[in-house]
Each structure stands twice: as structure tokens, then as C-alpha cells.
XYZ file of C-alpha atoms in Angstrom:
541
model
C -17.878 33.106 -31.856
C -14.421 32.441 -32.506
C -12.620 30.858 -29.545
C -10.189 27.882 -29.010
C -11.629 24.584 -28.486
C -9.932 24.488 -24.909
C -10.405 27.083 -21.739
C -7.351 26.687 -19.643
C -8.422 29.171 -17.165
C -11.674 28.817 -15.049
C -13.191 30.616 -12.084
C -16.684 30.575 -10.173
C -18.408 32.501 -7.965
C -20.833 30.519 -6.325
C -22.368 33.806 -4.971
C -23.480 35.517 -7.667
C -23.776 31.803 -9.819
C -21.201 33.277 -12.431
C -18.484 31.483 -14.156
C -15.871 33.319 -16.085
C -13.575 31.461 -18.636
C -10.643 32.204 -20.874
C -7.616 30.893 -23.048
C -4.374 31.882 -22.662
C -3.637 31.500 -26.165
C -5.795 34.682 -26.856
C -7.266 37.673 -25.592
C -10.887 36.898 -24.541
C -12.779 36.354 -21.476
C -16.555 34.964 -21.592
C -18.874 35.171 -18.529
C -22.103 33.365 -18.039
C -25.147 33.371 -15.625
C -26.286 30.112 -14.264
C -29.649 29.869 -12.738
C -30.005 26.974 -10.126
C -34.190 27.479 -10.125
C -33.943 27.007 -14.002
C -30.974 24.661 -14.112
C -29.465 26.803 -17.104
C -27.597 29.389 -17.769
C -29.321 31.814 -18.649
C -26.629 34.686 -19.983
C -23.258 34.519 -21.896
C -21.098 37.622 -22.696
C -18.010 37.825 -24.581
C -15.165 40.174 -23.806
C -11.941 41.201 -26.068
C -8.886 42.287 -23.608
C -5.359 44.141 -24.982
C -3.082 41.020 -24.012
C -3.843 37.322 -23.348
C -4.629 36.119 -19.862
C -2.146 33.551 -18.010
C -4.497 33.453 -14.788
C -7.248 34.905 -13.620
C -9.397 34.934 -10.286
C -13.341 36.693 -8.915
C -12.487 39.125 -5.988
C -14.247 38.818 -2.710
C -16.734 41.960 -2.719
C -20.032 42.985 -0.894
C -21.533 44.584 -3.990
C -23.906 42.266 -5.656
C -24.082 44.381 -9.041
C -20.291 44.496 -9.495
C -17.941 41.605 -9.681
C -14.190 42.001 -9.324
C -11.699 40.143 -11.567
C -7.935 40.198 -11.052
C -6.086 38.794 -14.363
C -2.126 38.368 -14.725
C -1.469 39.157 -18.338
C 1.538 38.677 -20.527
C 2.882 42.582 -19.737
C 1.218 43.590 -16.265
C -1.883 42.179 -13.630
C -4.715 44.144 -14.495
C -8.389 44.543 -12.019
C -11.345 44.644 -14.061
C -15.159 45.280 -12.996
C -17.952 43.346 -14.828
C -21.964 44.412 -14.072
C -24.313 41.131 -13.680
C -26.864 43.634 -14.393
C -25.236 43.649 -18.402
C -24.622 40.186 -18.289
C -28.229 39.346 -17.406
C -31.130 39.889 -19.410
C -34.495 40.316 -18.283
C -37.957 38.911 -19.448
C -40.144 41.317 -19.055
C -40.913 43.959 -21.295
C -39.571 41.705 -24.368
C -41.090 41.816 -27.575
C -42.179 38.405 -29.829
C -39.326 38.898 -32.054
C -36.646 38.823 -29.147
C -38.435 35.726 -27.407
C -38.302 33.763 -30.628
C -34.844 35.043 -31.174
C -34.227 33.494 -27.424
C -36.014 30.489 -28.227
C -34.138 30.036 -30.750
C -30.747 30.355 -28.617
C -32.428 27.910 -26.501
C -33.034 25.366 -29.165
C -29.462 25.747 -30.224
C -28.282 25.224 -26.461
C -30.412 22.103 -26.568
C -28.943 20.833 -29.444
C -25.292 21.275 -28.733
C -26.127 19.335 -25.223
C -27.653 16.107 -26.795
C -24.817 16.666 -29.300
C -22.312 16.626 -26.534
C -23.310 14.415 -23.955
C -25.026 11.705 -25.800
C -27.151 8.983 -24.507
C -26.613 5.627 -23.749
C -28.986 4.642 -26.326
C -27.110 6.978 -28.876
C -23.452 5.359 -27.880
C -24.731 2.113 -28.884
C -25.671 2.840 -31.949
C -23.523 3.035 -35.266
C -25.700 5.850 -36.502
C -23.654 9.298 -36.735
C -24.874 12.129 -34.845
C -27.382 14.605 -35.562
C -25.373 17.849 -37.268
C -25.553 21.100 -34.508
C -25.045 24.091 -36.103
C -22.143 26.161 -34.576
C -24.061 29.891 -34.008
C -23.388 29.646 -30.180
C -21.217 28.104 -27.933
C -23.605 25.685 -25.165
C -22.864 26.026 -21.749
C -22.161 22.405 -21.735
C -19.709 22.736 -24.644
C -17.887 25.504 -22.260
C -17.992 22.634 -19.417
C -16.746 20.429 -21.430
C -14.300 22.177 -23.337
C -12.583 23.328 -19.786
C -11.915 19.257 -18.778
C -10.017 16.921 -20.851
C -12.019 16.296 -23.733
C -12.401 18.729 -27.262
C -15.766 17.936 -28.736
C -16.187 19.144 -32.254
C -19.432 20.605 -32.666
C -19.758 19.976 -36.461
C -18.973 17.091 -39.228
C -17.895 18.038 -42.349
C -19.828 14.765 -44.069
C -23.222 16.117 -42.038
C -25.790 17.927 -44.514
C -26.032 21.446 -43.833
C -28.751 22.904 -41.050
C -31.889 24.187 -42.517
C -31.986 27.992 -42.552
C -32.162 30.111 -39.228
C -35.069 31.959 -39.215
C -34.932 35.824 -40.592
C -36.560 37.632 -38.091
C -34.377 40.174 -36.973
C -33.256 40.116 -33.281
C -33.134 43.152 -31.093
C -29.920 44.695 -30.496
C -28.582 43.868 -27.149
C -27.203 46.363 -24.806
C -23.582 46.681 -24.765
C -22.534 45.332 -21.293
C -20.436 46.878 -19.310
C -16.553 46.990 -20.153
C -14.246 46.393 -17.027
C -12.217 49.169 -16.469
C -8.942 48.470 -15.164
C -7.821 49.878 -11.966
C -3.946 49.833 -11.556
C -2.170 52.717 -13.255
C -0.447 50.804 -15.991
C -3.528 49.127 -17.406
C -4.696 50.605 -21.068
C -7.083 52.749 -20.903
C -10.195 52.586 -23.410
C -8.914 55.852 -25.364
C -5.173 54.345 -26.587
C -7.025 50.665 -27.652
C -5.964 48.821 -24.510
C -9.394 47.118 -23.575
C -12.004 46.695 -26.298
C -15.195 45.537 -26.560
C -15.722 43.708 -29.857
C -19.234 41.814 -29.653
C -21.438 40.635 -27.207
C -22.147 37.222 -29.096
C -25.719 36.673 -27.382
C -27.721 37.191 -24.350
C -29.781 34.146 -24.099
C -32.285 33.937 -21.061
C -33.745 30.204 -21.594
C -37.067 29.442 -20.079
C -36.509 25.869 -20.762
C -39.108 23.772 -18.586
C -38.139 20.811 -16.663
C -40.414 18.352 -18.857
C -40.862 15.160 -18.188
C -39.453 13.765 -21.687
C -36.111 15.930 -20.707
C -36.201 15.054 -17.152
C -33.413 12.471 -17.139
C -30.855 14.629 -19.628
C -31.441 17.899 -17.180
C -30.609 15.546 -13.900
C -27.469 14.090 -15.735
C -26.149 18.148 -16.627
C -26.978 19.812 -13.310
C -25.228 16.747 -11.975
C -22.177 17.436 -14.267
C -22.487 21.229 -13.600
C -22.188 20.425 -10.031
C -19.265 18.228 -9.993
C -17.275 21.052 -12.062
C -18.571 23.828 -10.073
C -17.444 21.554 -6.848
C -14.174 21.334 -8.472
C -13.687 25.047 -9.830
C -15.033 26.009 -5.751
C -12.268 23.325 -4.392
C -9.706 24.613 -6.485
C -10.323 28.404 -5.687
C -9.945 27.576 -2.296
C -6.832 26.189 -2.444
C -5.489 29.144 -4.137
C -6.935 31.121 -1.640
C -5.036 29.204 1.373
C -2.099 29.438 -0.451
C -2.247 32.877 -1.226
C -3.176 33.465 2.769
C -0.590 31.238 3.878
C 2.121 33.200 1.986
C 0.688 36.790 3.311
C 0.845 35.258 6.576
C 4.239 34.189 6.098
C 5.339 37.454 4.365
C 3.710 39.077 7.932
C 5.555 37.036 10.348
C 9.146 37.414 8.152
C 8.152 41.494 8.218
C 7.478 41.214 12.042
C 10.700 39.395 12.863
C 12.449 42.174 10.807
C 10.676 45.078 12.760
C 11.894 43.197 15.751
C 15.457 42.352 15.063
C 15.499 46.632 13.762
C 14.574 47.624 16.875
C 16.817 45.685 19.095
C 19.676 46.664 16.797
C 18.187 50.222 17.807
C 17.792 49.826 20.815
C 21.785 48.434 21.292
C 23.035 51.191 19.351
C 21.230 53.869 21.927
C 22.846 51.780 25.119
C 26.206 51.554 23.715
C 25.830 55.719 22.970
C 24.117 56.424 26.035
C 27.281 54.278 28.078
C 30.040 56.092 26.105
C 28.061 59.727 26.919
C 28.275 58.591 30.519
C 31.849 57.463 30.195
C 32.898 60.859 28.858
C 30.526 62.978 31.280
C 32.220 61.135 34.613
C 35.423 61.239 33.215
C 35.491 65.118 32.424
C 33.718 65.072 36.213
C 36.751 63.582 37.467
C 39.264 65.978 35.858
C 37.157 69.006 36.756
C 37.217 67.556 40.394
C 40.849 66.809 40.263
C 42.006 70.338 39.118
C 39.400 72.088 41.506
C 40.882 69.754 44.394
C 44.610 70.613 43.573
C 43.393 74.085 43.200
C 41.760 74.194 46.829
C 44.657 72.609 48.122
C 47.212 75.302 46.794
C 45.430 77.626 48.098
C 45.145 75.883 51.386
C 48.633 75.329 51.620
C 49.345 79.311 50.409
C 47.016 79.922 53.196
C 48.867 78.305 56.116
C 52.490 79.340 54.675
C 51.206 83.545 54.879
C 49.831 82.584 58.364
C 52.892 80.972 59.516
C 54.826 83.605 58.216
C 52.845 86.223 60.183
C 53.436 84.373 63.533
C 56.715 84.133 62.784
C 56.701 87.301 61.844
C 54.853 88.534 65.060
C 56.303 86.346 67.367
C 59.131 83.962 66.888
C 61.445 86.003 65.156
C 61.297 88.994 68.368
C 61.732 86.207 70.639
C 64.842 84.425 68.579
C 66.290 87.764 68.074
C 65.980 88.591 71.781
C 67.319 85.321 72.458
C 70.374 85.590 70.317
C 71.472 88.911 71.548
C 71.810 88.066 74.535
C 73.715 84.907 74.084
C 75.860 86.487 71.499
C 76.528 89.306 75.156
C 76.996 85.992 77.207
C 79.728 84.676 74.720
C 81.130 88.065 74.256
C 81.344 88.802 77.895
C 83.128 85.029 78.370
C 85.796 85.663 75.658
C 86.739 89.098 77.042
C 87.544 87.457 80.811
C 89.446 84.515 78.778
C 93.119 85.426 79.019
C 94.634 85.942 75.290
C 91.205 85.768 73.368
C 90.774 89.468 73.046
C 91.799 89.246 69.502
C 89.300 86.521 69.076
C 86.407 88.068 70.360
C 87.227 91.188 68.159
C 86.994 88.851 65.025
C 83.972 86.986 66.344
C 82.431 90.503 66.623
C 83.084 91.549 63.505
C 82.082 88.372 61.518
C 78.735 88.760 63.416
C 78.044 91.999 61.562
C 78.366 90.535 57.748
C 76.136 89.027 55.648
C 76.352 85.577 54.890
C 76.832 86.392 51.669
C 80.233 88.070 52.377
C 81.936 85.503 54.445
C 81.429 82.204 55.915
C 80.210 81.763 59.334
C 82.919 81.456 62.455
C 83.389 78.488 64.284
C 83.767 79.110 68.035
C 84.605 76.573 70.385
C 81.753 77.680 72.817
C 79.047 74.785 72.528
C 75.402 76.340 70.829
C 72.702 75.821 73.488
C 70.202 74.651 70.907
C 70.372 73.449 67.545
C 70.327 76.386 64.174
C 66.777 75.576 62.323
C 68.448 74.495 58.774
C 65.461 76.304 56.661
C 66.379 79.579 55.194
C 64.357 82.872 56.321
C 64.473 86.242 54.566
C 66.176 89.223 56.276
C 63.709 91.255 58.154
C 64.397 94.201 60.378
C 64.842 93.427 63.964
C 62.642 95.696 66.594
C 65.808 97.402 67.996
C 69.165 97.351 67.128
C 69.936 96.967 63.691
C 68.693 94.526 61.534
C 70.102 90.918 61.498
C 70.972 88.956 58.971
C 69.659 85.237 58.504
C 72.789 83.263 58.612
C 72.800 81.078 55.517
C 72.258 77.317 55.932
C 75.637 75.557 56.750
C 75.844 73.466 53.367
C 75.202 76.651 50.955
C 78.650 77.694 50.261
C 79.151 80.797 48.171
C 80.255 79.917 44.616
C 83.206 81.560 43.367
C 80.890 83.611 40.723
C 79.196 85.715 43.568
C 82.444 86.799 45.790
C 83.076 89.326 43.528
C 79.847 90.991 44.098
C 79.566 89.573 47.626
C 79.813 93.133 49.568
C 77.083 94.545 46.808
C 74.631 91.545 47.826
C 75.014 91.474 51.268
C 74.124 95.404 51.588
C 71.215 94.346 49.172
C 69.838 91.244 51.091
C 70.380 93.505 54.224
C 68.331 96.345 53.292
C 65.568 93.434 52.084
C 66.048 94.839 48.203
C 65.779 91.149 46.478
C 64.839 92.626 43.123
C 68.271 94.608 43.063
C 70.215 91.239 44.312
C 68.322 88.658 41.928
C 69.023 91.124 39.188
C 73.080 91.071 40.067
C 73.155 87.517 39.966
C 71.243 86.953 37.211
C 72.952 89.391 35.337
C 76.073 87.107 35.920
C 74.490 84.041 33.987
C 75.675 81.202 36.408
C 73.065 78.918 37.387
C 75.554 77.968 40.389
C 74.715 81.386 41.756
C 71.029 81.328 40.888
C 70.812 78.146 42.919
C 72.580 79.909 45.824
C 70.089 82.854 46.103
C 67.170 80.642 45.970
C 68.395 78.524 48.678
C 69.310 81.849 50.695
C 66.223 83.973 50.150
C 62.976 82.521 50.678
C 60.395 82.642 47.950
C 57.423 83.564 49.984
C 58.570 86.592 50.699
C 61.010 87.636 48.042
C 59.085 86.550 44.387
C 56.383 88.870 45.152
C 58.777 91.914 45.393
C 60.606 90.458 42.193
C 59.622 93.441 38.600
C 58.060 91.420 36.123
C 61.628 91.170 34.127
C 64.012 89.544 37.107
C 60.804 87.121 38.171
C 61.119 85.954 34.185
C 64.457 85.801 33.629
C 64.535 83.846 37.150
C 62.285 81.048 35.821
C 64.168 80.893 32.415
C 67.261 79.938 33.977
C 65.768 77.759 36.684
C 64.071 75.975 33.703
C 67.529 75.503 31.943
C 68.694 74.395 35.234
C 66.512 71.440 35.163
C 66.707 70.782 31.451
C 70.623 70.543 32.240
C 70.177 67.704 34.604
C 71.983 69.579 37.261
C 69.162 69.128 39.898
C 69.764 65.960 42.123
C 66.473 65.229 43.538
C 66.192 65.018 47.270
C 68.901 67.663 47.923
C 67.837 71.077 48.998
C 68.745 72.645 45.838
C 66.262 71.085 44.539
C 63.528 71.998 47.252
C 64.723 75.352 46.583
C 64.120 75.574 43.069
C 60.677 73.931 43.135
C 59.671 76.359 45.672
C 60.996 79.360 43.891
C 59.225 78.012 40.270
C 55.704 77.560 42.321
C 56.043 80.644 44.232
C 57.213 82.521 40.797
C 54.725 80.709 38.840
C 52.055 82.589 41.064
C 53.858 85.686 41.412
C 53.564 86.473 37.116
C 51.602 89.847 36.862
C 48.543 88.557 33.533
C 47.428 92.041 33.155
C 51.097 93.140 32.252
C 51.042 93.758 28.706
C 54.656 94.417 27.696
C 56.095 90.531 29.105
C 52.965 88.707 28.370
C 53.979 87.309 25.105
C 57.528 86.412 27.076
C 55.891 84.746 29.920
C 53.536 82.688 27.909
C 56.617 81.470 26.111
C 58.813 81.036 29.341
C 55.926 79.155 31.309
C 55.278 76.890 28.365
C 58.924 75.909 28.167
C 58.531 75.713 32.417
C 55.693 73.695 32.089
C 56.855 71.030 29.622
C 60.029 70.443 31.638
C 57.685 69.600 34.750
C 55.669 67.374 32.869
C 58.671 65.709 31.529
C 60.270 65.215 34.754
C 56.975 63.242 36.189
C 56.584 61.031 33.273
C 60.283 60.102 32.787
C 60.782 59.550 36.729
C 57.989 58.100 38.410
C 59.843 57.297 41.393
C 60.979 60.762 41.978
C 61.998 61.697 45.386
C 60.627 65.223 44.969
C 57.348 63.787 42.882
C 54.826 66.424 45.367
C 56.760 69.085 44.958
C 57.159 69.016 41.493
C 53.248 67.994 41.021
C 52.856 71.428 42.831
C 55.141 73.249 40.567
C 53.287 71.898 37.526
C 49.936 72.596 38.963
C 51.038 76.406 39.845
C 52.630 77.086 35.981
C 49.441 75.398 34.834
C 47.159 77.941 36.594
C 49.535 80.605 35.696
C 49.053 79.989 31.843
C 45.446 79.684 32.343
C 45.378 83.162 33.704
C 47.442 84.297 30.834
């Protein structure tokens, strides 16, 4: 067979007693089957692959007939399957010609073994070795060539051997072609894997005779040593491969654990952020609900107080005031020279707070008068009695020209007409005076949408110009009117809905600026309640 002298790729399968050798410079692969009971190789098969083999190994399988061989080639890694049945030859049913041919093969193997492994006597003699026909590559030569020595099968000066027998040998059956398993392996159709020839299937029936017992023992010992070396090398490769696989598995496990840890941490962060957002939103909703409930409670208390005031306190106060005024009038009439003063005081009592200043008499008041302003309400008897303005509320100059008409409107409790007259003057001092004079809880619901929106707009301008002084009665009256007026805005009025939204937006911004710019504002609570009322009115629109 045509092959190099050195095989640098050797694998041995102890279960099937199969030896596989190859050389990286060629694309040929050789499979040999060894029989321990015969102490000889009984089969030899040659396969030619598409590419040279860089490395090979025999795989593990439970199939005793099919042997997997993994080959690292120049362009890919291939998986071939070799059939042991086609690599072995059965001795049953063989013809005499085939038996003769096999005996010639055995003789050639014995001659090659004698030439390859000379005895000590032959080594001592100076005679040249006997010529050996290079027809077949013997198993001993294969094992010899797999080590670090190269045996020369023939000598150029030796005479040519005799002619071989002319008995034609039966054509051996073709061995099973190893089929590549991977998708990149070349197929038979494209010429990737070609079976060139089967150089020989030799089953030697050489018996261990007494004449060759010593040579067979040495050969068996050398074969056992070679097999042991092959097994040790294969075991080392397998151990290294298993160690690499274990390292790769450990690294993969670490990566998986790290990925799980990062995923859990990211999920925990997302859950924490979602919980924070939910808690903040719930807090805002609760704050709005509490503020709305406080506003509603304040309204309920104010309504109850107004009802109590109108039903019990005002009539009692009216009767007491009338009795006191009668006593004062009698005292003044009996006094000498005080008739004119009595007449002037009685005329001043019939005037409205907007028309003239209160008359001061030398008679002391039996009890202090309340400073809070109240709406003008009709008395049960004796005609309407106007509510006096606070002492600090002095009628501005702009309202003195319409004092009579304003007094009539307030006496008749016509708040809409009174505010319309004042707002038409476009004087903020007059507007603030009206806010102090009239109670917002009673007057605001009586105003029309047009007058109410105009009042809120002018109050917004009053705050923007910085004329409102914190902690004064004017600021308290203005903020109360803003809160009550925002609640009195009708969201169903389509005619003034756009104007109402614009005015309330500006008022809301002004109140928020007041809260943020002056943290220690004296009217902080009142400004906050007014801002909440404006906000609720905007939401209703």
C-alpha cells in the first residue's frame, strides 16, 4: 500500500481490539483488528478520505458492530462510522484459492516481522537481512512506524524475490464507507469521501508453534506495551476533555446564577419604584379628599351658624338694639339743649353705612359691638335695619357719588345691583370696601355669573398689584370672597364657561405664587383654602 513510513495518529479500542492509524500528510486511514487468542492481527482495511487528518479518536458506544471515529481534518471536524463486520473476514466457507492467498499474506506478515524485529543472533552476525517483499504493510511494521523509528522494508542491493503465486485471490467485499454525521461533511456524490481500495483482508491462522514461541512472545509483549501506551494517552485526553467540560459547565452555572441575581435585583428595584409612585399618588389623593372634606365641613358649619344667627341671635340683637336706642332717645329728650342732637342721631340711624359715617354720642355703649360684617337682613318688625360697617371700613371717595343708590341696594338686599355699580367704577378700593361690607357666604350666591366673574377678576388684579396686606381685615375679606365666589361659579353656564376658565386659571396661579413666594404668610391658611376652592371650581369646569 502507498503510505508514509511514520503514522503520527494512533488510536486503539480495547473493547473491540481495533487499532486505527493515520498520517497528517496523507488522507488515508487504516483499521486493524487484533485477536488475542491468535496473538496476531487478523484484518487490515484502508480508507481514503477527502482531507488529511490532523487528529483522531475512537468514540464510546454500546454497539459492538459500529465504531464511531471522530477526525479533526484541515477544514472541518467529521464523524465517521466504521463497521467491524466488514473489516473482519470469516474463515468459514472459504475456497482453497482464498485460503492459499491468506496463507501467503500470513507468510508475508511473518517475513516482515522477522525483518522488522531481528533476533540477537542475527544482530550479532554481519550478514545482510533477508529480502522481504514489500507487497503488504505488516502489523509489526505499523506498530514500529508508530514509534520514533522507521523500518526499511526492502534493500536496494538485495536480489528480487521469487514470483508470487498466480492463483487469483477472490475479490474481497468492499468495506463499509464511513458516513459523515455533521452537516458540513462531504458526501459520496460530491466526491468528498472515496473508498479507493481495500489492500487486504488477512486472517492468519498461524498457530503458536514451538519454533516461533519466543518471537511471538516478544511481539505480544511489545503489542501489549503499545496498547497500554495508547490507552494511557487516550485516558489522558479523555481526562483533559472531561476537565474542560466540567470547567465550562461551572462557568456556565456561574453565569446563569449571575444573570438570575441581576434579574432579581432589577425586579426588586422596579417593584420599589412602583410602590413609591403608588404611595405618593395615594397620599395626593388622600390629601385632596381631606381638603375637600374640610372645605365641605367648613361650609356646613358656616351654614349652620348663619341659620342660628338669622333665626335666634339676630332677632334678639335687633330687639335689644331697639330697646337701647329708645332709652338713649328718651335720655336725650329729657336733657336740656339736646333736642337738636336727638333729631340728628335719629336721622343718622336711618341712613345706610355706605352713605355716612357713624355718629358718636357721649353715652357709653353697654356692650362692645362685633367687628365682623354681616349681610343686611329685614327685621321681623319695624322695617329693615342696616348692619353697621366696621369702624376701620371708611367709604372711599369713589363711592361717595353713588352712596345713595348703593345704600338703597344694600337695604333691599339687592347685592347683584350693588356690586355691579361698584365694579363699573373700576376702582379696587371700592371693590375691597364692598367685600368688607357684605358677607360673602350670603351675597355670593345672589350674584349673577357676569358680576361674579368680574368681581373675581378684579380681586385677582388687586392681589397681583401687591396691594393686599397680610393679616388685615381687607385681606381676610378678599380671600373669603375668592373662596365663596369660586364655589358659586356655575359650571353648567355655557355662555361664560371660557371666560370662567381663564379667570380661574389666573386666580389659581396668583394664589400658588403667594404660597410659594411667602412661606410665612400671615393668611397662609386662608390662601390655601382659597386655592383649594379655585382648584375644585376648575375641575368642575
